[in-house]
Coordinates of C-alpha atoms and ligand atoms in Angstrom, one line a residue:
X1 CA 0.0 0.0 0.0
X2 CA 2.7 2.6 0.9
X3 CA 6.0 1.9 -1.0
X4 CA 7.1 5.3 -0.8
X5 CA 7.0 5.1 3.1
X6 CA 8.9 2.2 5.3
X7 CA 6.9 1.7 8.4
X8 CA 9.1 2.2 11.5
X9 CA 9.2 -1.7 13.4
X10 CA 7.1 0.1 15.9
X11 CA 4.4 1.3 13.5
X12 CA 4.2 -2.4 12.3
X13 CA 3.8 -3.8 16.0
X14 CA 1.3 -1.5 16.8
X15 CA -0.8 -2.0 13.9
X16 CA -0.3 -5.6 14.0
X17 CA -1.0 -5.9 17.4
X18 CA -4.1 -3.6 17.8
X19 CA -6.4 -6.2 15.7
X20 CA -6.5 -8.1 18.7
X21 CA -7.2 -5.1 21.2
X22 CA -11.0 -3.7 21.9
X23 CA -9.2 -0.4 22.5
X24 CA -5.9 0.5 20.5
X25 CA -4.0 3.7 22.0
X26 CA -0.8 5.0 20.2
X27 CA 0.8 7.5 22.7
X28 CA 3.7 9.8 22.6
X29 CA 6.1 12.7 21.0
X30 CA 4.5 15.0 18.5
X31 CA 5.5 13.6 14.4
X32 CA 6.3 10.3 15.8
X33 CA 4.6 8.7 13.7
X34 CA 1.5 7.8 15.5
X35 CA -1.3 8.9 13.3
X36 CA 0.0 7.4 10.3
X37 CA 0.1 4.0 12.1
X38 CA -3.3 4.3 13.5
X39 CA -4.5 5.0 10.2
X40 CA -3.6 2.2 8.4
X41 CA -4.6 0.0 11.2
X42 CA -8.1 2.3 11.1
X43 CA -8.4 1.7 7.2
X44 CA -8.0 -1.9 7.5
X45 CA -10.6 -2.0 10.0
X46 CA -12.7 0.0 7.9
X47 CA -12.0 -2.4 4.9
X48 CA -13.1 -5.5 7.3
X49 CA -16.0 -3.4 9.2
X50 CA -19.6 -5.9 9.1
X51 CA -22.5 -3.3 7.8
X52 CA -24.1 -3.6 11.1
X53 CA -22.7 -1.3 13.7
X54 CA -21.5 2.6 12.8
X55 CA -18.2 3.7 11.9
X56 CA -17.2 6.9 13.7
X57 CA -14.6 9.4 13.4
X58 CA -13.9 11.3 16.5
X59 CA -11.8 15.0 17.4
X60 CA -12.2 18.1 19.1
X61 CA -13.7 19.6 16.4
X62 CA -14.9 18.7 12.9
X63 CA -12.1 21.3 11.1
X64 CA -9.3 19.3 13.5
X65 CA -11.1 15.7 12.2
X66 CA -10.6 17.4 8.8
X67 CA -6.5 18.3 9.2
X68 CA -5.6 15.5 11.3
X69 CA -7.7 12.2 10.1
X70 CA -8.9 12.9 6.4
X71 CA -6.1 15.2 5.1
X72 CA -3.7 13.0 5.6
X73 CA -6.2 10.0 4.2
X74 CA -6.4 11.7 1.3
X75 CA -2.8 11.8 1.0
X76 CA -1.8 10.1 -2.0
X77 CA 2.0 10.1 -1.1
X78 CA 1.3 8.6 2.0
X79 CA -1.9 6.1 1.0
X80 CA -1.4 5.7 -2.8
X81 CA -4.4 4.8 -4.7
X82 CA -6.3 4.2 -1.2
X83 CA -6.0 7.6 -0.7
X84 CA -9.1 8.0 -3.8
X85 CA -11.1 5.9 -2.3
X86 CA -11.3 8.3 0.9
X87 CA -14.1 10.8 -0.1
X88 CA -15.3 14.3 2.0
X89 CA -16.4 17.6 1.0
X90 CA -15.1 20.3 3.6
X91 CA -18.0 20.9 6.2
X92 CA -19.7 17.8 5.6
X93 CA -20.2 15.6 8.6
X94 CA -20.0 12.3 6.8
X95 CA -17.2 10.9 4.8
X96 CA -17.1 8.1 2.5
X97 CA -13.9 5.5 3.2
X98 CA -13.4 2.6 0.8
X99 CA -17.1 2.8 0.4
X100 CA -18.6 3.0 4.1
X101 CA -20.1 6.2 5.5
X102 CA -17.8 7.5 8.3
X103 CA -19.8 9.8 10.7
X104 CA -17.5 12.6 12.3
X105 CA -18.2 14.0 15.3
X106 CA -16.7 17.1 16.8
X107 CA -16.5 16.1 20.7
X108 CA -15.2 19.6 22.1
X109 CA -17.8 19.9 25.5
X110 CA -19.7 17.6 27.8
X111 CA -22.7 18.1 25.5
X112 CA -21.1 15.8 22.8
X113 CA -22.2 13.0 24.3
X114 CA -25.7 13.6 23.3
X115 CA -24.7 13.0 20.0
X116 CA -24.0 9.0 20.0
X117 CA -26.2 8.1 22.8
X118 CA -28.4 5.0 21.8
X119 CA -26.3 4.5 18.4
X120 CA -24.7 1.1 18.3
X121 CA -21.1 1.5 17.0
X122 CA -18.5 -1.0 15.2
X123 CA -15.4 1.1 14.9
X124 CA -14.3 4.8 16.3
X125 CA -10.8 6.3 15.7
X126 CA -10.4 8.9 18.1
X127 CA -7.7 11.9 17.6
X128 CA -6.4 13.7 20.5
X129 CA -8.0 11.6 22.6
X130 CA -7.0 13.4 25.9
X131 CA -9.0 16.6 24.4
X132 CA -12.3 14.5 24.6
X133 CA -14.4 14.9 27.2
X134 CA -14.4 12.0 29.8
X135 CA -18.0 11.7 29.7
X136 CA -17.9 11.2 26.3
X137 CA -15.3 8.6 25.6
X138 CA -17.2 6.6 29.1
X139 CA -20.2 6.8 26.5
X140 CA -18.7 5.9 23.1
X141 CA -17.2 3.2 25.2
X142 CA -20.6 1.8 25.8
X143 CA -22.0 2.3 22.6
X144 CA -19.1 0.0 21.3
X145 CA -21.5 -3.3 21.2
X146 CA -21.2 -5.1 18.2
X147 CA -19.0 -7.9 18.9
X148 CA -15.3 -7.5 17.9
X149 CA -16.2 -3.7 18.0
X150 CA -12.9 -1.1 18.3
X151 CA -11.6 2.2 19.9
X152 CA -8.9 3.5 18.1
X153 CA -7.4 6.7 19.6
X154 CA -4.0 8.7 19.4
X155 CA -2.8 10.9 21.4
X156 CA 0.3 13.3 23.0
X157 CA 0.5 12.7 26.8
X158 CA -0.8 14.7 29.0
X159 CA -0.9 15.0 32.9
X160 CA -0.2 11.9 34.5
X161 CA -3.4 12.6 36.8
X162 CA -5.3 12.7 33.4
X163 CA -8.4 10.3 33.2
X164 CA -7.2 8.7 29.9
X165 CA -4.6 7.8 31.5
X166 CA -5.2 6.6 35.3
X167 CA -8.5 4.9 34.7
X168 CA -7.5 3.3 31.4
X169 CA -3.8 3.4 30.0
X170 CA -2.9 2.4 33.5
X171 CA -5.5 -0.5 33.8
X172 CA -4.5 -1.8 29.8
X173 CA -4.6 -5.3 31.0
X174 CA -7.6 -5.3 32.2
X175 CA -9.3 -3.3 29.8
X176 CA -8.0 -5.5 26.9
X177 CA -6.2 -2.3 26.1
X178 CA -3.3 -2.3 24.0
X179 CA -1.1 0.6 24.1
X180 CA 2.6 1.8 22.1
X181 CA 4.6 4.6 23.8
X182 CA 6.1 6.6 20.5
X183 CA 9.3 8.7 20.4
X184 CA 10.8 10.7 17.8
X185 CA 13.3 7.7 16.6
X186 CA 10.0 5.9 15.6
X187 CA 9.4 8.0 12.8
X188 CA 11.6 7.5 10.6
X189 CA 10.8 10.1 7.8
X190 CA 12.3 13.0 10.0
X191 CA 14.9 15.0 8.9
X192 CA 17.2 15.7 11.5
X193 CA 17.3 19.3 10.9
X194 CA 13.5 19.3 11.2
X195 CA 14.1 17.9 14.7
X196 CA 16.5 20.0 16.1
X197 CA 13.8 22.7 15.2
X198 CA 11.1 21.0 17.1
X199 CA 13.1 20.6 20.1
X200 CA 13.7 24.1 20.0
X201 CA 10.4 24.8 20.1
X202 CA 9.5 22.8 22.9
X203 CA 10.4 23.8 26.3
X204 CA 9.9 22.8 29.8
X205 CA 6.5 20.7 30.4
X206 CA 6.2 20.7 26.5
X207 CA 9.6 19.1 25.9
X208 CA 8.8 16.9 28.8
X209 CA 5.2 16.0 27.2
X210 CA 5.6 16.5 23.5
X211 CA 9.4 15.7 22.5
X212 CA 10.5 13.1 25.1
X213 CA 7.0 12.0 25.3
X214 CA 6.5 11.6 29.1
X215 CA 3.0 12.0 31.1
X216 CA 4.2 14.9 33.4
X217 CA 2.8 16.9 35.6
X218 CA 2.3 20.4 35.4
X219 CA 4.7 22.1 38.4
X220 CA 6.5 24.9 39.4
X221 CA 7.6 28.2 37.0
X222 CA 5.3 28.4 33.7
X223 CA 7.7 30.7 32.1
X224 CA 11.2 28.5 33.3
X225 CA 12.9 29.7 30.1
X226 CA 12.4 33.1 30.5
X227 CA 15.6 34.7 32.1
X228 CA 15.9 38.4 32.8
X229 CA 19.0 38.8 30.7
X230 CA 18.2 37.2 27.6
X231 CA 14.4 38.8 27.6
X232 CA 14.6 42.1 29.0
X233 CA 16.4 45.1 26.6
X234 CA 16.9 48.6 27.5
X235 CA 16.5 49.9 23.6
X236 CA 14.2 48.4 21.3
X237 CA 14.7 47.9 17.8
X238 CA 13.4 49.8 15.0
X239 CA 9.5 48.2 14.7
X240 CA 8.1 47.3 11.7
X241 CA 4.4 46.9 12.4
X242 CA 2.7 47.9 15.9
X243 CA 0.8 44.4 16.1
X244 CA -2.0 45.0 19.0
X245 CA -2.5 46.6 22.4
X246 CA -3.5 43.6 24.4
X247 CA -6.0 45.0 27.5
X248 CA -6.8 43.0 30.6
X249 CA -9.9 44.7 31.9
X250 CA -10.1 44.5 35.7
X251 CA -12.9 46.2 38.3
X252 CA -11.2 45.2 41.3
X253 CA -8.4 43.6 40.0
X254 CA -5.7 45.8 37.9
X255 CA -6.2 46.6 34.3
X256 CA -3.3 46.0 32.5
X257 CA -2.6 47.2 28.8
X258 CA 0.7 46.4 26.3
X259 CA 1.8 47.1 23.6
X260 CA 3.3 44.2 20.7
X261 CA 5.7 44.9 18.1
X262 CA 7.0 43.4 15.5
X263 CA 11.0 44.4 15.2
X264 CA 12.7 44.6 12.4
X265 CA 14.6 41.9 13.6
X266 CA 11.6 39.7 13.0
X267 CA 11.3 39.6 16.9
X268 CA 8.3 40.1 18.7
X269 CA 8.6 43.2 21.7
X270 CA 6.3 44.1 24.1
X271 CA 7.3 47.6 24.0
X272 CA 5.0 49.6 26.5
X273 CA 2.9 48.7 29.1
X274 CA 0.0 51.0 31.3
X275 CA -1.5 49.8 34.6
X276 CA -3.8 50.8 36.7
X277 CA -4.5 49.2 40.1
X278 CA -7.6 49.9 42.0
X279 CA -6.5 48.6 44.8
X280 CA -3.5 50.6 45.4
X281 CA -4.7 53.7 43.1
X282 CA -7.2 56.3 44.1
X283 CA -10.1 54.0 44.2
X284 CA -11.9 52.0 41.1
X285 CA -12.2 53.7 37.7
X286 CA -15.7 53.6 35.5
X287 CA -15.2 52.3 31.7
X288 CA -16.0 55.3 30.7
X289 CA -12.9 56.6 32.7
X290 CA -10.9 53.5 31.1
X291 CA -11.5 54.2 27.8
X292 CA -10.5 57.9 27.9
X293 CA -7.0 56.7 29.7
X294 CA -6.2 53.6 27.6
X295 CA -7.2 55.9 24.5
X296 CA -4.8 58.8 25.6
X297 CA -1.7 56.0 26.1
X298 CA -2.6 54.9 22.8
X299 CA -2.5 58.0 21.4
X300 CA 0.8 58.6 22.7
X301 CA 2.5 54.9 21.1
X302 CA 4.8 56.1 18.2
X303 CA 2.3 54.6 16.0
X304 CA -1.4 52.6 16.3
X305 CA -1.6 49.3 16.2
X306 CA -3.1 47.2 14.0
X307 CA -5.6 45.2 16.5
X308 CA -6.7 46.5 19.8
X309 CA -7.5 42.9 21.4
X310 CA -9.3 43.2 24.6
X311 CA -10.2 40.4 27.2
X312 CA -13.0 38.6 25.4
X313 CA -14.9 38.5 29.1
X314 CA -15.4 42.6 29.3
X315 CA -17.9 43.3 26.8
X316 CA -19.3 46.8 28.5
X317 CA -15.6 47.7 28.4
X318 CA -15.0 46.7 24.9
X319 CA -18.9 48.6 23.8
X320 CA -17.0 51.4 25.6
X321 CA -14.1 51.3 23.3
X322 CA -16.3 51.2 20.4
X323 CA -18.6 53.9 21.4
X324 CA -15.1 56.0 21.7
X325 CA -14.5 55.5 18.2
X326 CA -12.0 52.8 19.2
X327 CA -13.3 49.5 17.9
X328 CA -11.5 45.9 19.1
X329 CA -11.3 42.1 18.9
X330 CA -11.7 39.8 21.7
X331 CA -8.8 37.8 22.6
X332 CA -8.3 34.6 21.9
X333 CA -8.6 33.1 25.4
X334 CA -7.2 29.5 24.6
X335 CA -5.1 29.7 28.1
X336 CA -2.8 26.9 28.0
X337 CA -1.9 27.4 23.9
X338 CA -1.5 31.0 24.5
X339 CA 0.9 29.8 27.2
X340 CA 2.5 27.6 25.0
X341 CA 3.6 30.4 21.9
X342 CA 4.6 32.7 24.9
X343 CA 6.9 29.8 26.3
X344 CA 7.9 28.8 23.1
X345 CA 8.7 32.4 21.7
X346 CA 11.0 32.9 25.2
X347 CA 12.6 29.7 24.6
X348 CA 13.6 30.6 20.9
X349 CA 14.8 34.7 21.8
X350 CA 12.0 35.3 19.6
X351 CA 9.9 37.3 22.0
X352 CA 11.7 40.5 24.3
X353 CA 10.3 42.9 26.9
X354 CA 11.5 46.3 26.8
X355 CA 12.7 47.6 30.8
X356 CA 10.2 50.0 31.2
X357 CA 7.1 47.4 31.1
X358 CA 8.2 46.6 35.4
X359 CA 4.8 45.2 36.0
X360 CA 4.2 42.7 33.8
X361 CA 8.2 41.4 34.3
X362 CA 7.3 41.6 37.9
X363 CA 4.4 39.0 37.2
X364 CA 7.0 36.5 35.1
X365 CA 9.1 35.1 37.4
X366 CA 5.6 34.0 39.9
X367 CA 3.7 32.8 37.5
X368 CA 3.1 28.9 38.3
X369 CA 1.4 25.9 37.9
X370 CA -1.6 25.3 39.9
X371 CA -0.8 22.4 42.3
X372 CA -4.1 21.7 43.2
X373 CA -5.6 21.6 39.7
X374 CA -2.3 19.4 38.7
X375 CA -3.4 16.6 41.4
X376 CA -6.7 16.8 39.5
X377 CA -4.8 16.2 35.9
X378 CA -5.6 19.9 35.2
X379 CA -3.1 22.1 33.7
X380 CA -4.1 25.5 34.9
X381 CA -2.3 28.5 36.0
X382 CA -2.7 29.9 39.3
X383 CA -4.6 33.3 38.9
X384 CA -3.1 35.5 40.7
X385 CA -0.9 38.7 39.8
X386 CA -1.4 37.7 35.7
X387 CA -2.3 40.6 34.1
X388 CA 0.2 41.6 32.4
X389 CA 0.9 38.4 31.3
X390 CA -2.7 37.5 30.1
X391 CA -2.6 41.2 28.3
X392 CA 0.6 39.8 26.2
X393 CA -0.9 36.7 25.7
X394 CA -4.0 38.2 24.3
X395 CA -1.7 40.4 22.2
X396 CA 0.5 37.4 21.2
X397 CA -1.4 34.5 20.7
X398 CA -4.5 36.7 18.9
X399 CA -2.2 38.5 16.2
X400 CA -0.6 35.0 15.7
X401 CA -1.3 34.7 12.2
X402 CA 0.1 38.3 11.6
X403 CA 3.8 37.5 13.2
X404 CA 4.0 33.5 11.8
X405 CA 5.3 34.3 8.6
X406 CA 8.2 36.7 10.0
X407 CA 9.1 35.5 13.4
X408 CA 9.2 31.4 12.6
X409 CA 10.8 31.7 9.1
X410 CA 13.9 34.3 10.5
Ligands
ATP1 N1 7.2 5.6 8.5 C1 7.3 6.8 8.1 N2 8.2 7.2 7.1 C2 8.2 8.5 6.7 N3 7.4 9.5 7.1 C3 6.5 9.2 8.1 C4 6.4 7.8 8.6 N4 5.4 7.8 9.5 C5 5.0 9.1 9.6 N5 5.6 9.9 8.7 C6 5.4 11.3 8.5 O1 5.8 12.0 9.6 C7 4.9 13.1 10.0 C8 4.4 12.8 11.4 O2 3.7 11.6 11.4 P1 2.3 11.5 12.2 O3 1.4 12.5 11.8 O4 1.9 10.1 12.1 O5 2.8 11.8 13.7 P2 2.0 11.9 15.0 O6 2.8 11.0 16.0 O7 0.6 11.6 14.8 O8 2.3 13.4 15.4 P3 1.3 14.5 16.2 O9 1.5 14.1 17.7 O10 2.0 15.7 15.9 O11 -0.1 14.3 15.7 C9 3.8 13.1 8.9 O12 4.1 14.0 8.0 C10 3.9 11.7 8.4 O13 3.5 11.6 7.0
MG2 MG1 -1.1 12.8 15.0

């Protein structure tokens, strides 16, 4: 089938091996290899599938079941001539795969499970199966009746508290659960160049998680490759492009704003900050009052920028804004992948904090992992003095199609 690409030995053992399993879970480092394994052993199921019982296709939403199960299906230098016999049109929520309807369904919330309850199911392959909701994998589980019926899931790890993980992966014998642990040496289409960037990338719990593979937990420092020296400058470079002011709207707590550049250095700077503290400042400040001082800091930036992205929770704030002739974008609060650029752009120099921004720098070196929520299998920072830090990373992670093509190709 794929004579243009040698399985690794343990691609073969997994696929091999997960015939006999009623749930198959491939496990481990980012491009190890894992979804093209699963895959194949998915297709093969698919070819061999009785017509009673559905076939399923599951992720965390139907555009991530499209990128990372049928775009790669449809890849003819990976599946030759199978890969025409993989049929979707984009939005759809069926699929046709060597003949059988495939149902996909986006499990991104508790209410997913709604969606299969009472069907009777033959074969699921489940992507980023840690992403699913408990509730619903518990139910897909269930709805897995017709005999010799199969979970097939892939996933990176995750906390080691993690459900998947403690209540199944753990319990694989008893589960008649079989389950491959993949690093990066099991792929072996990777250019070595290719991974020396990807470790690069990755630091800290990531590296931990996504290079080495390893179900850790999330402890201590967020930011551990930050480091006053390297990150802080006295002068900025000449900007390019004023990205966003990134504003963390606060009543009682602090409102915090910044400003993102792009350098000409293709570097991303935060290269101002304002902050005003209710609780140590002459008492709390009306949105109306907000607006007039956040516009008058912004009118004093050497030049506007091209978002204003405000946190997506303060709507009268934001109407504010816009009544003021200021109009904005809510941020993209995706916490722990905003988290994960920020780390990732520290790790790589690619992301500097000019000296004057003292709050937000004062923030960096205390912002941890919540313990509590780690014992749980939670990643979750603790909230507390972050908002400066959620300003960048509204700034940051928001404009992140705008700085892609500049700071990751330098
Ligand atoms: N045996 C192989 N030979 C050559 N290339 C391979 C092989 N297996 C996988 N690849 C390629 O390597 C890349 C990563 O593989 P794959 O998508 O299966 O990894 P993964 O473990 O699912 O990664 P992620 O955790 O990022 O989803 C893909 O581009 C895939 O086509
Ligand atoms: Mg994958």
């Amino acid at each position: 089938m794929i004579d243009s690409l040698p399985l690794s030995p343990k691609q073969i053992q997994s696929i091999v091996e997960s015939k006999q399993a009623r749930i198959s879970c491939w496990t481990g480092a980012v491009r190890s290899g894992k979804t093209i394994a699963s895959l194949l052993a998915f297709l093969m199921a698919v070819a061999e599938a009785p017509d009673s019982g559905l076939v399923l296709c599951v992720g965390r939403t139907l555009q991530t079941i499209e990128r990372n199960i049928l775009d790669p299906l449809q890849d003819r230098t990976i599946f030759g001539t199978v890969a025409d016999h993989v049929h979707h049109t984009r939005g759809a929520t069926t699929a046709v795969i060597l003949g059988r309807t495939v149902h996909l369904i986006g499990a991104s919330d508790a209410r997913a499970e709604g969606r299969i309850r009472g069907a009777t199911v033959y074969l699921a392959y489940v992507d980023e199966a840690t992403l699913v909701p408990e509730s619903f994998w518990n139910q897909l589980l269930a709805r897995l009746s017709v005999p010799g019926a199969r979970l097939l899931a892939t996933t990176n790890p995750d906390s080691p508290a993690h459900w998947l993980r403690k209540k199944f992966i753990l319990r694989a014998a008893e589960l008649d659960l079989a389950t491959w642990h993949f690093t990066l040496d099991d792929n072996p289409g990777l250019d070595p160049a290719y991974v020396a960037n990807l470790k690069a990338e990755y630091v800290g719990l990531w590296y931990k998680r996504f290079i080495q593979g390893l179900w850790v937990m999330a402890d201590g420092a967020i930011f551990d490759a930050f480091d006053e020296t390297r990150h802080v400058v006295p002068t900025l470079p000449a900007i390019r492009r004023y990205l966003a002011a990134g504003i963390d709207y606060g009543t009682t707590n602090p409102t915090h704003a910044v400003m993102l550049g792009l350098g000409d250095d293709n570097r991303l700077y935060v290269t101002s900050e304002w902050r005003y503290d209710s609780r140590i400042q002459l008492g709390s400040l009306s949105p109306v009052e907000y607006s007039k001082r956040i516009r008058a800091w912004l009118a004093k930036q050497p030049e506007q920028p091209t978002w204003v992205v405000v946190d997506p929770a303060a709507r009268d704030f934001r109407e504010q804004l816009r009544a003021d002739g200021r109009p904005t974008r809510p941020g993209n609060n995706s916490v722990i992948e905003g988290i994960r650029t920020m780390s990732s752009l520290f790790a790589t120099d690619k992301l500097k904090i000019h000296a004057s921004c003292t709050h937000l720098l004062d923030e960096i070196p205390g912002y941890t992992w919540d313990p509590d929520k780690a014992l749980l299998g939670e990643d979750a920072p603790i909230k507390l003095d972050d908002h400066g830090i959620d300003a960048s990373r509204y700034a940051i992670f928001t404009t992140r199609r705008l700085w892609r093509p500049y700071v990751l190709a330098a």
